[in-house]
Structures are given as structure tokens and as C-alpha cells.
GROMACS .gro file of C-alpha atoms in nm:
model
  449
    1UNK     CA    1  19.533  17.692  -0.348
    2UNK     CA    2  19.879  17.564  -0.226
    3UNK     CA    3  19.912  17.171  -0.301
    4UNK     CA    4  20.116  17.126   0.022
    5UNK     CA    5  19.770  17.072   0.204
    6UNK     CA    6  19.697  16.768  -0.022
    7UNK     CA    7  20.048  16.548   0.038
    8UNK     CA    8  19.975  16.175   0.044
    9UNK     CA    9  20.075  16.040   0.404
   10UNK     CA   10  20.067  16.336   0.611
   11UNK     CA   11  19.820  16.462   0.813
   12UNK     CA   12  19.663  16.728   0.860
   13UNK     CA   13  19.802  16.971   1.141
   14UNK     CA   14  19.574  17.164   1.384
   15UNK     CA   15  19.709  17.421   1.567
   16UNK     CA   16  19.534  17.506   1.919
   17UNK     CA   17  19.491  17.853   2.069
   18UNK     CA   18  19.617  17.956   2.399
   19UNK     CA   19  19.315  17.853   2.604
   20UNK     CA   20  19.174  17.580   2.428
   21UNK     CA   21  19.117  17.247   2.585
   22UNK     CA   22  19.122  16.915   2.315
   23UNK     CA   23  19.011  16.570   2.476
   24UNK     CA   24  19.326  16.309   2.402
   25UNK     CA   25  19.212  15.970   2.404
   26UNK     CA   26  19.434  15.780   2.645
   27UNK     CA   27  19.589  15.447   2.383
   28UNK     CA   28  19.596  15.246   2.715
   29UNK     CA   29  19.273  15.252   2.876
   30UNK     CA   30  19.123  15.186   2.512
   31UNK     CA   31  19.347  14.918   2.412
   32UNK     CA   32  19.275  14.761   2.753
   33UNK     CA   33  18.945  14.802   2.731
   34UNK     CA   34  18.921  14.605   2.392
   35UNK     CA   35  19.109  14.376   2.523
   36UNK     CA   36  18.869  14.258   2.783
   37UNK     CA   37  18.570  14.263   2.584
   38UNK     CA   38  18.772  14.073   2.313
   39UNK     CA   39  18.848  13.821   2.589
   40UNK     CA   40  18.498  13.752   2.682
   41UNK     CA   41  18.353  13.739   2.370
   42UNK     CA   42  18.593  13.499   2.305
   43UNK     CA   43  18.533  13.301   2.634
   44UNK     CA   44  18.137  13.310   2.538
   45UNK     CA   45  18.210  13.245   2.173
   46UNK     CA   46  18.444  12.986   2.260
   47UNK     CA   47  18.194  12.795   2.510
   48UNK     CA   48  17.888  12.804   2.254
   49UNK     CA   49  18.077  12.659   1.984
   50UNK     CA   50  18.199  12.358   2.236
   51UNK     CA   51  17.837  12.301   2.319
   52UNK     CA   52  17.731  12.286   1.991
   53UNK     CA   53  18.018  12.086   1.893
   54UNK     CA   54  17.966  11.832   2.159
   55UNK     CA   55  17.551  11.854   2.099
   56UNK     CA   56  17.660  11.746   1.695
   57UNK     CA   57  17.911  11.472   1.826
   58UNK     CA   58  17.659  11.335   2.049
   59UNK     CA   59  17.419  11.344   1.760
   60UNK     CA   60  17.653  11.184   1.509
   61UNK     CA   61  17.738  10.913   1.704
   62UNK     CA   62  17.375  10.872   1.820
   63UNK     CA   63  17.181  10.638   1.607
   64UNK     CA   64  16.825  10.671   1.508
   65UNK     CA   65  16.700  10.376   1.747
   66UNK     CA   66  16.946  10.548   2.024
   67UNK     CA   67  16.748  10.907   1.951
   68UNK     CA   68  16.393  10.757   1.972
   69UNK     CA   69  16.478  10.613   2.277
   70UNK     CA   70  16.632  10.911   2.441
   71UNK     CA   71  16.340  11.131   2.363
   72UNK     CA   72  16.064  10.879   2.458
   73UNK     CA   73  16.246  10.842   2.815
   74UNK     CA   74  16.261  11.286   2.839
   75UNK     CA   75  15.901  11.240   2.771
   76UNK     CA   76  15.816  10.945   3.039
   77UNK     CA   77  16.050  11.166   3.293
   78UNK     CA   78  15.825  11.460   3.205
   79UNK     CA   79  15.433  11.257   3.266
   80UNK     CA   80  15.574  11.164   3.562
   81UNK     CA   81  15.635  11.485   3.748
   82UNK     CA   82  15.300  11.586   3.584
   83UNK     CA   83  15.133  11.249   3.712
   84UNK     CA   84  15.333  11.326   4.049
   85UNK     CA   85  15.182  11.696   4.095
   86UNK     CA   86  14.827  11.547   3.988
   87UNK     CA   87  14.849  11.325   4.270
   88UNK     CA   88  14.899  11.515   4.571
   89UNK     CA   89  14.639  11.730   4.459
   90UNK     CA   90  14.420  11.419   4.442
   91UNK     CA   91  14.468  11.340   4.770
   92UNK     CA   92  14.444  11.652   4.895
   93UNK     CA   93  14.085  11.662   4.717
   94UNK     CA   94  14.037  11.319   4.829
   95UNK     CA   95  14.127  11.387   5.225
   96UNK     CA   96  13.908  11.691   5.200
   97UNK     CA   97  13.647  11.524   5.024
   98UNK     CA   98  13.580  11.218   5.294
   99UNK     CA   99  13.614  11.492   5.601
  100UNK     CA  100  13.287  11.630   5.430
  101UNK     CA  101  13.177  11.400   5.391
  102UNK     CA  102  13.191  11.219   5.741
  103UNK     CA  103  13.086  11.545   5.891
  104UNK     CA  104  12.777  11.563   5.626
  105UNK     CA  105  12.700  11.175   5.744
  106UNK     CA  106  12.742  11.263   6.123
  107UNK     CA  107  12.511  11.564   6.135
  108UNK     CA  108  12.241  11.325   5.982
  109UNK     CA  109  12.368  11.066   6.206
  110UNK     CA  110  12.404  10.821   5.969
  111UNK     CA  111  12.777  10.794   5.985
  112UNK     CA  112  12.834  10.436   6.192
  113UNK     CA  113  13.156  10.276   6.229
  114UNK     CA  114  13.081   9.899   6.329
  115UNK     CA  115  13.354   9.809   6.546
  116UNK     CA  116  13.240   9.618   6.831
  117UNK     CA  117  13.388   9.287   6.675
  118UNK     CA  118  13.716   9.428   6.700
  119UNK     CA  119  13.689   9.455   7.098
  120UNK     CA  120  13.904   9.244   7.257
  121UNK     CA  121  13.813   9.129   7.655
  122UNK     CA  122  14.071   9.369   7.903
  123UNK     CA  123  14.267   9.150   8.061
  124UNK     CA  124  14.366   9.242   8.476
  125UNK     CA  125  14.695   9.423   8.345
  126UNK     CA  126  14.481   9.577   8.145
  127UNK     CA  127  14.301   9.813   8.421
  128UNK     CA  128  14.425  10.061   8.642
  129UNK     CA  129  14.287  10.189   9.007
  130UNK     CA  130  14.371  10.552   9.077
  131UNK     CA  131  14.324  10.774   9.371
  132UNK     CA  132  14.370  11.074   9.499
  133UNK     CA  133  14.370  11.219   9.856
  134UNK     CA  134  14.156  11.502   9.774
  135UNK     CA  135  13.878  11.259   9.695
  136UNK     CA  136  13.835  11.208  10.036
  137UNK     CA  137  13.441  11.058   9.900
  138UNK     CA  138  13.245  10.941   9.635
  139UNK     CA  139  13.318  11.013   9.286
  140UNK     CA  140  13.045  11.166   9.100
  141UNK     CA  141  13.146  11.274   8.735
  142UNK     CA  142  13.380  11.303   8.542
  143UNK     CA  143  13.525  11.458   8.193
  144UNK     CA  144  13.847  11.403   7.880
  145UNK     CA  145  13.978  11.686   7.694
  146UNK     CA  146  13.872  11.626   7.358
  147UNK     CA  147  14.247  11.551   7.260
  148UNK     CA  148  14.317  11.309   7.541
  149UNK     CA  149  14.518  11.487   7.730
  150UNK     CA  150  14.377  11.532   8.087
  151UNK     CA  151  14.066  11.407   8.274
  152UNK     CA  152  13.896  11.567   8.537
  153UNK     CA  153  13.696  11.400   8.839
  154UNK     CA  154  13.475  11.584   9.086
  155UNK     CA  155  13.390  11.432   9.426
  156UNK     CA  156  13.121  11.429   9.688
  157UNK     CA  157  13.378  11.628   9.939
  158UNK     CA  158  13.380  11.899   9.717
  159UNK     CA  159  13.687  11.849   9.538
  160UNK     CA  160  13.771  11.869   9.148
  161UNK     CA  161  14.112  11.681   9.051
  162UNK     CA  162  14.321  11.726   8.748
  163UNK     CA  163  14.469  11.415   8.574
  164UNK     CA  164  14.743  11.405   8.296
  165UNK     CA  165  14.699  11.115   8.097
  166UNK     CA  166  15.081  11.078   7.929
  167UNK     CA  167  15.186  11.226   8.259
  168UNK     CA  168  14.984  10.959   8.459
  169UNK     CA  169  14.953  11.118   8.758
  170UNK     CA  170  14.784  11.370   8.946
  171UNK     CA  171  14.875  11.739   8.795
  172UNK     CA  172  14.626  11.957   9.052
  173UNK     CA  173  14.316  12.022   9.202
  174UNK     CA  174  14.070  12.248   9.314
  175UNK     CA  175  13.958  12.201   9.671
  176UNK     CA  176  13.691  12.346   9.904
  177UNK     CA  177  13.968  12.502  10.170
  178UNK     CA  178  14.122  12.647   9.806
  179UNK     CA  179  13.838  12.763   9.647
  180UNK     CA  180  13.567  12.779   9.890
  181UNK     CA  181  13.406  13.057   9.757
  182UNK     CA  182  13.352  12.891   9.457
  183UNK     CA  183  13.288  12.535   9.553
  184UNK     CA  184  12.958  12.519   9.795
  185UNK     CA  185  12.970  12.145   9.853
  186UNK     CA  186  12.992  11.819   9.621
  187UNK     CA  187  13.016  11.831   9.271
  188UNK     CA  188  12.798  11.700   9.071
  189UNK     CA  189  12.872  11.799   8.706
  190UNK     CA  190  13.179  11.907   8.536
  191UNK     CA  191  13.228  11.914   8.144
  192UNK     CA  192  13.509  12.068   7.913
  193UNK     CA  193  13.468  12.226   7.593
  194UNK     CA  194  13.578  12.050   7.244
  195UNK     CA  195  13.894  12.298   7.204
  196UNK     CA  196  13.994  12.259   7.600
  197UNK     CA  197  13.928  12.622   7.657
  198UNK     CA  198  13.709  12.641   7.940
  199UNK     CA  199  13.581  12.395   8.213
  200UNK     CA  200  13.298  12.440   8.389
  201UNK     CA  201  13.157  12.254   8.699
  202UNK     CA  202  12.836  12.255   8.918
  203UNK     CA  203  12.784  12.163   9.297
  204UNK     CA  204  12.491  12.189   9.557
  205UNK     CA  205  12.397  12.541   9.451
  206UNK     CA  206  12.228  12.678   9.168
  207UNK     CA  207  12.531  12.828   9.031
  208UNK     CA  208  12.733  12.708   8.765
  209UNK     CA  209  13.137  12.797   8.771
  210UNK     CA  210  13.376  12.878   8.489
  211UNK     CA  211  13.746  12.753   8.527
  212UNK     CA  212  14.049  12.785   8.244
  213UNK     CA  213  14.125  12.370   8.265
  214UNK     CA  214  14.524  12.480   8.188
  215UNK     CA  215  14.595  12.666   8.505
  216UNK     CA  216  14.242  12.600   8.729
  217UNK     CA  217  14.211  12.961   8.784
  218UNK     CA  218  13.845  13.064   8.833
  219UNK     CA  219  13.688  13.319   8.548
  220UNK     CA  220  13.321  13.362   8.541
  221UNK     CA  221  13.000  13.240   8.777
  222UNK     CA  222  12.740  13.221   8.602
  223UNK     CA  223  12.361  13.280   8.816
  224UNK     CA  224  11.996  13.215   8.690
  225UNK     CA  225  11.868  12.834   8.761
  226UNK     CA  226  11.677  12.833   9.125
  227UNK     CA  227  11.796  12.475   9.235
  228UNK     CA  228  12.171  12.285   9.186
  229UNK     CA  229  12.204  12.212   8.887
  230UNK     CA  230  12.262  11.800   8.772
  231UNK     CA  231  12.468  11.797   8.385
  232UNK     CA  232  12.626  12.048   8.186
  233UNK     CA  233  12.722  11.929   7.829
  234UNK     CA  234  12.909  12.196   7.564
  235UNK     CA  235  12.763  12.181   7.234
  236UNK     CA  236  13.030  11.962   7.049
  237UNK     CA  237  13.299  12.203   6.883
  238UNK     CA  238  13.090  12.559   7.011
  239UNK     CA  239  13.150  12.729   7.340
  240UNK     CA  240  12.725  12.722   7.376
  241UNK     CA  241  12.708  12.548   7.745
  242UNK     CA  242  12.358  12.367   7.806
  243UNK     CA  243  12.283  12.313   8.210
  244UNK     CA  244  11.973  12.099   8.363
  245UNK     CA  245  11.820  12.129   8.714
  246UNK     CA  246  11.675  12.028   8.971
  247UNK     CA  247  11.440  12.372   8.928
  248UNK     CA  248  11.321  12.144   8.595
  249UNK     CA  249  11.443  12.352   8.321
  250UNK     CA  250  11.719  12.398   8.040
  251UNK     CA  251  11.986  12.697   8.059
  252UNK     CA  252  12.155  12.754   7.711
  253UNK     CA  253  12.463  13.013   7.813
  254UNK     CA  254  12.716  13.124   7.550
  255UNK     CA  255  13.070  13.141   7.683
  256UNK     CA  256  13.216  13.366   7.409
  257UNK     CA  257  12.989  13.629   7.521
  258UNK     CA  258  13.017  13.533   7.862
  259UNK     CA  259  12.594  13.601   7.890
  260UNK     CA  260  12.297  13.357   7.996
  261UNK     CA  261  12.057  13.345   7.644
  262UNK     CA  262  11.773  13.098   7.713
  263UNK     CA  263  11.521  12.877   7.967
  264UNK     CA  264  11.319  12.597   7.774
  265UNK     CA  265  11.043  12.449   7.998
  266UNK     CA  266  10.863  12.126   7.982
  267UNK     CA  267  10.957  11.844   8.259
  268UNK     CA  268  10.740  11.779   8.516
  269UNK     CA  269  10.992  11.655   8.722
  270UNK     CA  270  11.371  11.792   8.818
  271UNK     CA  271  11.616  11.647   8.559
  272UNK     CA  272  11.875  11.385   8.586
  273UNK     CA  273  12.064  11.336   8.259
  274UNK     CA  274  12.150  11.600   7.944
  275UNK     CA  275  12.347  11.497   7.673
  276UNK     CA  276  12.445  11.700   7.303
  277UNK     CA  277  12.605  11.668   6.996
  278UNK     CA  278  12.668  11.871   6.712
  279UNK     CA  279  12.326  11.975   6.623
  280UNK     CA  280  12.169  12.277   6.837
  281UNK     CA  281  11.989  12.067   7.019
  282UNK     CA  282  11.976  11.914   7.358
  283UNK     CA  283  11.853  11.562   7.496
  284UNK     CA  284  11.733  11.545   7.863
  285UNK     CA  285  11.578  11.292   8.121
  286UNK     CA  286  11.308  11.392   8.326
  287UNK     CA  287  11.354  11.132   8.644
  288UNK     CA  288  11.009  11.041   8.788
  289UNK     CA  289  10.825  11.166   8.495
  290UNK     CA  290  10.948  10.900   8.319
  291UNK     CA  291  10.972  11.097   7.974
  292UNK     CA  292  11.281  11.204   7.771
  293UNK     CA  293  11.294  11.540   7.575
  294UNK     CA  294  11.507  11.630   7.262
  295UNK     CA  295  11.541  12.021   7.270
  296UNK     CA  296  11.525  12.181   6.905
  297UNK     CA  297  11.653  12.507   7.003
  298UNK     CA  298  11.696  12.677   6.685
  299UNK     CA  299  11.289  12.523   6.567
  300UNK     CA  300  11.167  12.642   6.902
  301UNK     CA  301  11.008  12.273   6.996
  302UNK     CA  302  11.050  11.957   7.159
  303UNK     CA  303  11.015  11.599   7.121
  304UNK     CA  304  10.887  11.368   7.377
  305UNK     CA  305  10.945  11.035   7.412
  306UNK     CA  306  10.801  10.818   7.735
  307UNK     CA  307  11.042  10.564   7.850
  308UNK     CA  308  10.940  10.287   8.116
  309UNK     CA  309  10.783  10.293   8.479
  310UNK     CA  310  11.009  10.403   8.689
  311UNK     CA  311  11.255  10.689   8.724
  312UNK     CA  312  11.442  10.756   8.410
  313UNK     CA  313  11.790  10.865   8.537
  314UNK     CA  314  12.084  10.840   8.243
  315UNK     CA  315  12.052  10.915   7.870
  316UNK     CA  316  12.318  10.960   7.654
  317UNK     CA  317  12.350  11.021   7.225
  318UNK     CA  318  12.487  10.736   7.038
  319UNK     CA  319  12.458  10.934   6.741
  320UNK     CA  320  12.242  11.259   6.627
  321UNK     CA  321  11.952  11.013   6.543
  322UNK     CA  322  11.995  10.746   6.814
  323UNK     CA  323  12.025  10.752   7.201
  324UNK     CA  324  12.021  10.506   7.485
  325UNK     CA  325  11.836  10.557   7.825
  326UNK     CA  326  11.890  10.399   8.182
  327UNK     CA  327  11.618  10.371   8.450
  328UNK     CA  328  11.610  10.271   8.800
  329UNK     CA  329  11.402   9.963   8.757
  330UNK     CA  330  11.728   9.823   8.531
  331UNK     CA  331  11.604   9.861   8.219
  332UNK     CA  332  11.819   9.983   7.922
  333UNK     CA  333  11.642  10.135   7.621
  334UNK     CA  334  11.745  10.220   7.265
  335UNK     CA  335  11.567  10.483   7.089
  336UNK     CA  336  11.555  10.678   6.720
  337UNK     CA  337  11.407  11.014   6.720
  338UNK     CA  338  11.156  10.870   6.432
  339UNK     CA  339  11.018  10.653   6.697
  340UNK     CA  340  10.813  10.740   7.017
  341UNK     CA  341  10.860  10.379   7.147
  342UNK     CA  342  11.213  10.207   7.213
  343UNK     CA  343  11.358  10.017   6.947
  344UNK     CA  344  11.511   9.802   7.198
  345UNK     CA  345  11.454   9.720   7.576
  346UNK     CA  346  11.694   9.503   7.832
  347UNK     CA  347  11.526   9.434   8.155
  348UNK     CA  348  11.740   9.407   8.468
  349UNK     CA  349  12.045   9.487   8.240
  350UNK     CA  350  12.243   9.445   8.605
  351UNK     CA  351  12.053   9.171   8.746
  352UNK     CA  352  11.838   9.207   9.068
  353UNK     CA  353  11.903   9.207   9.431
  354UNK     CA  354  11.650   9.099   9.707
  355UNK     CA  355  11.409   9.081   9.371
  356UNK     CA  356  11.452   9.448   9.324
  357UNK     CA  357  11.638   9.522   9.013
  358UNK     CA  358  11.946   9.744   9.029
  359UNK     CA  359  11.949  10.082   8.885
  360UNK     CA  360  12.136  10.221   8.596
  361UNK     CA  361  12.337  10.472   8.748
  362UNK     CA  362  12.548  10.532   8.459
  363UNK     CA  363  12.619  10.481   8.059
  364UNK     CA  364  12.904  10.572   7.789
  365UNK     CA  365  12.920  10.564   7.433
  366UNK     CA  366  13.112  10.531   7.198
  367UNK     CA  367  13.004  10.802   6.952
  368UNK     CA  368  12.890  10.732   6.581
  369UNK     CA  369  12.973  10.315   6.689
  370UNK     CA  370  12.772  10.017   6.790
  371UNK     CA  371  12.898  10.043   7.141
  372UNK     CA  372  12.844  10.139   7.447
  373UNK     CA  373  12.856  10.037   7.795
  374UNK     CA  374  12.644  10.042   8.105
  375UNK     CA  375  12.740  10.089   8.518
  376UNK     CA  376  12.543   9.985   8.830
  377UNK     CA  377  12.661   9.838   9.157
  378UNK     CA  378  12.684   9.480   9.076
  379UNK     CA  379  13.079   9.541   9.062
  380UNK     CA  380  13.044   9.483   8.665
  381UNK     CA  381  13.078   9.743   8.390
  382UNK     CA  382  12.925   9.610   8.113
  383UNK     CA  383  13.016   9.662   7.773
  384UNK     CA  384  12.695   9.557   7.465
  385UNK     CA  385  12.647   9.591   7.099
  386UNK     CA  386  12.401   9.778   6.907
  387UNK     CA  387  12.335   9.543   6.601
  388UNK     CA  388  12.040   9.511   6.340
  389UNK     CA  389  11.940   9.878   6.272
  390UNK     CA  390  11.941   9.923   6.650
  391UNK     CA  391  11.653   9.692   6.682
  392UNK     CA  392  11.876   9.481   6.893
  393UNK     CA  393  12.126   9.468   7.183
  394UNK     CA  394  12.375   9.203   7.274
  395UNK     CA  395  12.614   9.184   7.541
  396UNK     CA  396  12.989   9.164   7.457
  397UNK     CA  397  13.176   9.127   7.833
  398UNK     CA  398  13.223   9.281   8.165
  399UNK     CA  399  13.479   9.411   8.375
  400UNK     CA  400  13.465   9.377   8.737
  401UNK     CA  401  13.522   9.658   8.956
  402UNK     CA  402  13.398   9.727   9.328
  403UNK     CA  403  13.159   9.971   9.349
  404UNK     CA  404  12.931  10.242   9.258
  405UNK     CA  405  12.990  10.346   8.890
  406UNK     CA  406  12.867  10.692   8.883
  407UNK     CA  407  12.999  10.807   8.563
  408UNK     CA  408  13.162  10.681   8.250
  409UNK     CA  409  13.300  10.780   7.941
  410UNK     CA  410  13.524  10.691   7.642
  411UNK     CA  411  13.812  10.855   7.464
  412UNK     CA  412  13.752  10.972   7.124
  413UNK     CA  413  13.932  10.642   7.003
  414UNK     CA  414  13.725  10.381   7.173
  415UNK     CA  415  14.066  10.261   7.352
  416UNK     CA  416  13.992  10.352   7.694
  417UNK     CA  417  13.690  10.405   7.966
  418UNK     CA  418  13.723  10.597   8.239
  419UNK     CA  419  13.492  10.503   8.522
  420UNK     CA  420  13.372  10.722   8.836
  421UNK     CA  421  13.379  10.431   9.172
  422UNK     CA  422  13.238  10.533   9.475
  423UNK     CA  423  13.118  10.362   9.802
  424UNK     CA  424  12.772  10.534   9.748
  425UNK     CA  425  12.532  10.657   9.477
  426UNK     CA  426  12.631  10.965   9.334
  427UNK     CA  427  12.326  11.192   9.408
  428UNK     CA  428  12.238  11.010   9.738
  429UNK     CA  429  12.276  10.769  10.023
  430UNK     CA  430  12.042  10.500   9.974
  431UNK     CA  431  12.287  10.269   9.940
  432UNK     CA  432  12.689  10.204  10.063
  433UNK     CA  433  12.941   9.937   9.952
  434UNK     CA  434  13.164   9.958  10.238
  435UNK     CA  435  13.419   9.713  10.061
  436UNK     CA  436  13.465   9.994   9.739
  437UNK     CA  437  13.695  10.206   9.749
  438UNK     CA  438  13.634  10.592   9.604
  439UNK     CA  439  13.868  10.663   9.280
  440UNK     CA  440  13.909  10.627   8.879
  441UNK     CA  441  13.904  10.280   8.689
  442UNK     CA  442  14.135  10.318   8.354
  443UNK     CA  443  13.992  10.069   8.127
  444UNK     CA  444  14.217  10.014   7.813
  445UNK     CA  445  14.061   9.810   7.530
  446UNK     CA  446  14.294   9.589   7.283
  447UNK     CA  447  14.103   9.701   6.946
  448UNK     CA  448  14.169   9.492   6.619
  449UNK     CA  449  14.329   9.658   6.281
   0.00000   0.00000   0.00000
């Protein structure tokens, strides 16, 4: 073999056929190429060995004291966020916790705020006298939105009037030339569901009508009771509707269904007052057979509970254990549904005229409180306070107002009454103040913090 092929320093020569394709390696793209990744290798290199250069600077100028101190203030920093996140949750346990436990305490009714010190005596700035041209008569009823936003009042003529509260003023009505297939006379009961969806009212016929309390457009009539009915009362935070008559019986209805689903049966007289709360259950007044019933609709009984002589014509829940009753010979009565007797009686609450005492014709409370107030036509509302284990009554102050005070009831707050005043008595005329005028009292109360 020839040595030629073995000379130090040369290479090795490789001739190509006529055809053949051999892959060159382009010097610039490679060299180029290097050169970046050189350049960031030596960027990266470059900043690690600053940081670690700066990290052992720090740490040889850092004294052992210096050190401890650092790390024990990265630790504090560090049980603080973890403290921090602990806490919300804690009050988010804590929020959720009480609001089950208030609504454990209220569906035993045993949840009672005692308030009634912090009532402070409405001064004359302090009450407002509204009216309305469609209330061409007496005021009979009326009903708050559950938020406070609007109030309704129905009328004698047949009229039902819209109220905005922040608005204060009128924001519509229904009337009888409007609406008179619907409305077949005065109205004597209107009442608005907890979540403002529907509103529902009842005149001089047996039927009861469904109304969307946003626009007042008419939606359902609902048919079954044989005589006009007197209250309607929602089942607090349902859309079950309970109605009482003058036919002596109980209607349950259930609005989401739009369908009638029961009749309970026991006064012997028609009724005059219904009243609920949470519980399935209804509380009515019987009138002239002086009795008051607690409806347990889901336990398929009742409990009865005779009130004074007379006719028995307001009740109203102070809580799901304790109510209040009105008659017509003045009389106000506080009652537990452990008890068949009254825990409490006030004779001639209003007083007497010509030696006749004058009749309850209305009551509000204050739910879950110790207060609640009273209306006759002695031109007072009066305002009393439900003290030792309801055994007693006192009376905190009055407001004076000309009239008939058909109806009453309190915001959700406490901070403001709004009273029904007519010339007359809301289901008859027996009686007629001729110097009362026919619209809404605004009561607002100054409550201490």
C-alpha cells in the first residue's frame, strides 16, 4: 500500500460522482448559531453568579444577631397571612353560624330581641299624613314589601294604591273604572309575599285576586270560598297563601302551582283576623264565637283557645309561640300556645265612651320583640311593652292621629308604622268621625344604638 494516503497534515480527498448530492454545512449559520447560545448562557450564567454573589455579600456582612432577626420577621410575615386566611374563614363560619342559629331560635320562637327601651317618643316632625285621590273613602288594610320598598293601601271605594317609600310618593294604582272586572267593591285584604313576587287582594266577593306588585297587571283569580273573604297572610318566605271568610273557613292555595289545596273547618262564627309565620300553620279569630284557632296544617289539628266576652276581632303573632288578641269590648290579651288562658289581659286598652268601651280595631307587631302597638278611634295609636315572660304589659306612649285606625303594621326594622285612617270602621258603618280625614299615617321611631 502506497504511503501517500498516510501524509501528516493532509486530508483525505473524496471524490464525488456525477450525480451525487453531499450536504455542506454552511460556517455562517453555525458560527451564528453558537454565538447566540454562547450569549445567553452567558447572560444566564452571568445573572446567577451576581445573585449568588450578592446573596454571599449580604450574608457576610450580615451578622448572626442581624440573621436571627431577619428570619424570625419572614416567619411573623408568614403566621400572619396564615392567621389572616384563618380569619375570614372564621367569620364566615361565624356569620353562618348565628343565621342558624337565629332561624333555629325563631322557628321555636324563642328568639326575642328586647328593644322597647330603646324607643324614643315621635316627635310632630316625626309623622307624616298622606293621601291619595283614589282613596276617595275609608282605608281598610294595608301591606310593606318585605324589603321596604313599597306599601300598598286598599280602600272602601274600591281602590288599591301603590306607594314608593324612597320615592315618597304615589307610583300607581288599581281602580274600579281600571280594573272593574277584577275589583267588585271595597277592599278588604291585601298582602304581599316575602320575595315581592305576587300581591294578592280581596273585596266584597268571594274571590281572591292575584296581581304582579311591579307592574299591577292582573294574573290569576282564584274561586272556592262562598262569602268575601276578610285576611289573606303568605306563609313567611313560601308562596303558600292562607285566606279566611266570612263562609267560616280556612283556604290554603299554593301560588307556585297556581291551584287551591285545602278547607280546614272549625269556627262557629265568620272570621275576622288570620295571621302566620314561618311554621305551616295558621292563627285565626273567630268574631262572636269568641275563640281563637292555631291551624297545624301539616299535624292535621287545631288548637283552641277562648278569649273574652265579646267579639274577638284582631289577632296577630308576636312570635311562633306568642300572639296578642283585640276584642270589641277593649280588651287586649296576650297568649302562649302552652296556655288556654291569657297570660295577660288590659281592659278598655282605649278607654270608654258613653261607658261603652271602644273596640280594638287594629294591632301591629313588631316580630320576635317586646313590642307592639294597638289602634281604636280615640285618635291615639298606642304603642306597649311585653315584659316579664309575657306575663305583663305596660304602656310606652301614644301618638295622636284623627281617626279610625283600621290597620297597622311595622317595617322589618321597627323604625316605622304605617297606619290605615279612615272616617269609619273598616268592615262597617256603625260609627263616623266626620273631623278624620281618609289616608296613611308614616310613623318613624328614633331607636337607640
Amino acid at each position: 500500500m502506497s504511503s501517500s494516503f498516510f501524509l501528516k497534515g493532509k486530508s483525505r480527498q473524496v471524490y464525488k460522482r456525477k450525480g451525487d448530492k453531499i450536504k455542506k454545512n454552511n460556517p455562517k449559520k453555525q458560527s451564528a448559531h453558537n454565538l447566540e447560545n454562547g450569549n445567553e448562557s452567558s447572560e444566564s450564567d452571568l445573572d446567577i453568579r451576581k445573585f449568588s454573589e450578592a446573596e454571599e455579600s449580604e450574608s457576610d456582612h450580615e451578622t448572626a444577631e442581624q440573621k436571627k432577626l431577619r428570619l424570625a420577621k419572614k416567619y411573623l410575615e408568614e403566621i400572619e397571612k396564615e392567621e389572616a386566611k384563618r380569619a375570614e374563614l372564621k367569620e364566615i363560619d361565624d356569620v353562618v353560624g348565628d343565621r342558624l342559629k337565629k332561624d333555629y331560635l325563631e322557628l321555636k320562637g324563642k328568639l326575642k330581641y328586647e328593644i322597647a327601651e330603646k324607643f324614643e317618643e315621635p316627635r310632630q316632625e316625626d309623622l307624616r299624613f298622606i293621601r291619595a285621590k283614589e282613596h276617595r273613602l275609608t282605608l281598610t288594610c294595608v301591606c310593606i314589601s318585605s324589603d321596604n320598598s313599597f306599601v300598598f293601601t286598599g280602600s272602601k271605594c274600591g281602590t288599591i294604591v301603590k306607594w314608593g317609600v324612597k320615592e315618597k310618593r304615589k307610583l300607581g294604582s288599581l281602580t274600579y273604572k281600571t280594573h272593574s272586572h277584577f275589583l267588585k267593591g271595597g277592599i278588604v285584604s291585601i298582602a304581599i309575599s316575602t320575595d315581592s313576587k305576587y300581591l294578592v287582594s280581596s273585596d266584597e266577593s268571594p274571590n281572591i285576586q292575584l296581581w304582579d306588585p311591579h307592574t299591577l297587571k292582573h294574573i290569576h283569580t282564584f274561586k272556592g270560598h262562598k262569602d268575601f273573604i276578610t285576611g289573606l297572610v303568605f306563609r313567611k318566605n313560601t308562596h303558600d297563601l292562607y285566606s279566611a271568610s266570612k263562609d267560616r273557613s280556612v283556604k290554603i292555595w299554593s301560588l307556585d302551582e297556581m291551584a287551591y289545596v285545602e278547607t280546614l273547618f272549625g269556627h262557629q262564627s265568620p272570621i275576622t283576623s288570620i295571621d302566620a309565620l314561618t311554621r305551616e300553620r295558621a292563627i285565626t279569630a273567630g268574631g262572636r264565637d269568641t275563640s281563637v284557632r292555631v291551624w297545624k296544617i301539616a299535624e292535621e289539628s287545631q288548637l283552641i283557645f277562648n278569649g273574652p266576652i265579646g267579639s274577638l276581632d284582631e289577632v296577630k303573632l308576636l312570635d311562633e309561640e306568642h300572639f296578642v288578641s283585640g276584642s270589641d269590648n277593649g280588651s287586649l290579651c296576650v297568649w302562649s300556645l302552652l296556655k288556654k288562658k291569657p297570660l295577660c289581659t288590659i281592659t278598655e286598652a282605649h278607654g270608654s265612651e258613653h261607658e261603652v268601651p271602644r273596640w280594638i280595631t287594629s294591632l301591629a307587631t313588631l316580630l320576635n320583640s317586646d313590642v307592639f302597638a294597638s289602634g281604636s278611634y280615640d285618635n291615639n295609636v298606642k304603642l306597649w311593652r311585653v315584659c316579664e315572660q309575657y306575663r305583663k304589659v305596660l304602656p310606652m306612649f301614644s301618638v295622636n292621629v284623627c281617626g279610625f285606625m283600621n290597620c297597622m303594621q311595622f317595617t322589618n326594622d321597627g323604625r316605622q308604622l304605617y297606619v290605615a285612617v279612615g272616617q269609619e270602621h273598616k268592615a262597617g258603618r256603625w260609627f263616623k268621625l266626620g273631623s278624620a280625614k281618609n289616608g296613611l299615617l308614616i310613623v318613624n321611631f328614633n331607636i337607640k344604638t
